[in-house]
PDB file of C-alpha atoms in Angstrom:
ATOM      1  CA  MET A   1     112.324  95.815 112.645  1.00  0.00           C
ATOM      2  CA  ASN A   2     115.179  93.269 112.557  1.00  0.00           C
ATOM      3  CA  LEU A   3     113.795  91.501 109.512  1.00  0.00           C
ATOM      4  CA  ASP A   4     116.415  88.764 109.234  1.00  0.00           C
ATOM      5  CA  LYS A   5     116.541  88.211 113.028  1.00  0.00           C
ATOM      6  CA  ASN A   6     120.357  88.359 113.087  1.00  0.00           C
ATOM      7  CA  GLY A   7     120.534  90.712 116.079  1.00  0.00           C
ATOM      8  CA  TYR A   8     121.550  93.786 114.052  1.00  0.00           C
ATOM      9  CA  LEU A   9     119.649  96.626 112.444  1.00  0.00           C
ATOM     10  CA  THR A  10     120.983  97.580 109.030  1.00  0.00           C
ATOM     11  CA  HIS A  11     120.426 100.697 106.938  1.00  0.00           C
ATOM     12  CA  LYS A  12     117.932  98.749 104.822  1.00  0.00           C
ATOM     13  CA  GLU A  13     115.952  97.488 107.837  1.00  0.00           C
ATOM     14  CA  ILE A  14     115.793 100.924 109.460  1.00  0.00           C
ATOM     15  CA  SER A  15     114.750 102.470 106.151  1.00  0.00           C
ATOM     16  CA  LYS A  16     111.938  99.935 105.698  1.00  0.00           C
ATOM     17  CA  PHE A  17     110.769 100.513 109.278  1.00  0.00           C
ATOM     18  CA  ILE A  18     110.631 104.306 108.844  1.00  0.00           C
ATOM     19  CA  HIS A  19     108.903 103.983 105.470  1.00  0.00           C
ATOM     20  CA  ASN A  20     106.256 101.661 106.920  1.00  0.00           C
ATOM     21  CA  GLU A  21     105.715 103.879 109.968  1.00  0.00           C
ATOM     22  CA  LEU A  22     105.184 106.936 107.763  1.00  0.00           C
ATOM     23  CA  LYS A  23     102.803 104.931 105.591  1.00  0.00           C
ATOM     24  CA  ASN A  24     100.841 103.637 108.609  1.00  0.00           C
ATOM     25  CA  GLN A  25     100.528 107.175 109.975  1.00  0.00           C
ATOM     26  CA  GLY A  26      99.330 108.538 106.634  1.00  0.00           C
ATOM     27  CA  GLU A  27     102.396 110.763 106.323  1.00  0.00           C
ATOM     28  CA  LEU A  28     104.261 108.958 103.556  1.00  0.00           C
ATOM     29  CA  ASN A  29     103.354 111.494 100.858  1.00  0.00           C
ATOM     30  CA  GLN A  30     104.232 114.400 103.146  1.00  0.00           C
ATOM     31  CA  VAL A  31     107.843 113.374 103.760  1.00  0.00           C
ATOM     32  CA  PRO A  32     110.247 113.497 100.791  1.00  0.00           C
ATOM     33  CA  HIS A  33     112.420 110.434 100.204  1.00  0.00           C
ATOM     34  CA  HIS A  34     115.609 112.380 100.959  1.00  0.00           C
ATOM     35  CA  GLU A  35     114.206 113.212 104.405  1.00  0.00           C
ATOM     36  CA  GLU A  36     113.505 109.519 105.042  1.00  0.00           C
ATOM     37  CA  LEU A  37     117.136 108.793 104.172  1.00  0.00           C
ATOM     38  CA  ALA A  38     118.283 111.601 106.477  1.00  0.00           C
ATOM     39  CA  MET A  39     116.293 110.018 109.332  1.00  0.00           C
ATOM     40  CA  VAL A  40     118.033 106.690 108.737  1.00  0.00           C
ATOM     41  CA  LYS A  41     121.434 108.387 108.627  1.00  0.00           C
ATOM     42  CA  ASP A  42     120.697 110.234 111.887  1.00  0.00           C
ATOM     43  CA  ILE A  43     119.640 107.033 113.653  1.00  0.00           C
ATOM     44  CA  LEU A  44     122.753 105.205 112.492  1.00  0.00           C
ATOM     45  CA  SER A  45     125.051 108.078 113.474  1.00  0.00           C
ATOM     46  CA  GLN A  46     123.535 108.191 116.972  1.00  0.00           C
ATOM     47  CA  GLU A  47     123.158 104.477 117.671  1.00  0.00           C
ATOM     48  CA  ASP A  48     125.972 102.740 115.755  1.00  0.00           C
ATOM     49  CA  LYS A  49     128.614 103.170 118.442  1.00  0.00           C
ATOM     50  CA  ASP A  50     131.320 101.044 116.802  1.00  0.00           C
ATOM     51  CA  ARG A  51     130.655 102.481 113.317  1.00  0.00           C
ATOM     52  CA  ASP A  52     130.311  99.092 111.618  1.00  0.00           C
ATOM     53  CA  GLY A  53     127.252 100.200 109.626  1.00  0.00           C
ATOM     54  CA  ARG A  54     124.713  98.364 111.762  1.00  0.00           C
ATOM     55  CA  ILE A  55     123.160  98.657 115.208  1.00  0.00           C
ATOM     56  CA  SER A  56     123.418  95.775 117.651  1.00  0.00           C
ATOM     57  CA  ARG A  57     121.036  95.150 120.538  1.00  0.00           C
ATOM     58  CA  LEU A  58     123.720  96.410 122.909  1.00  0.00           C
ATOM     59  CA  GLU A  59     124.125  99.647 120.956  1.00  0.00           C
ATOM     60  CA  PHE A  60     120.392 100.307 120.648  1.00  0.00           C
ATOM     61  CA  SER A  61     119.437 102.894 123.263  1.00  0.00           C
ATOM     62  CA  GLY A  62     115.704 102.948 122.540  1.00  0.00           C
ATOM     63  CA  GLU A  63     113.109 100.833 124.254  1.00  0.00           C
ATOM     64  CA  ALA A  64     113.674  97.143 123.553  1.00  0.00           C
ATOM     65  CA  HIS A  65     110.805  96.478 121.189  1.00  0.00           C
ATOM     66  CA  ARG A  66     109.825  93.013 120.065  1.00  0.00           C
ATOM     67  CA  GLU A  67     110.348  94.071 116.479  1.00  0.00           C
ATOM     68  CA  PHE A  68     114.087  94.594 117.056  1.00  0.00           C
TER      69      PHE A  68
END
């Protein structure tokens, strides 16, 4: 998920992750693009505790996945 391996998840990285997950699950055509963007916005609003526009490892409350 953390494509550039800098220790932060950005809007772009989260968006790519969600897009790929929907594609892998065969649901990409069922979810409008604006809903994908809403998912990204929701994740950022919940996880970006310091409101700097990115999610650090410390802020991330989900399971620590290798792809972070």
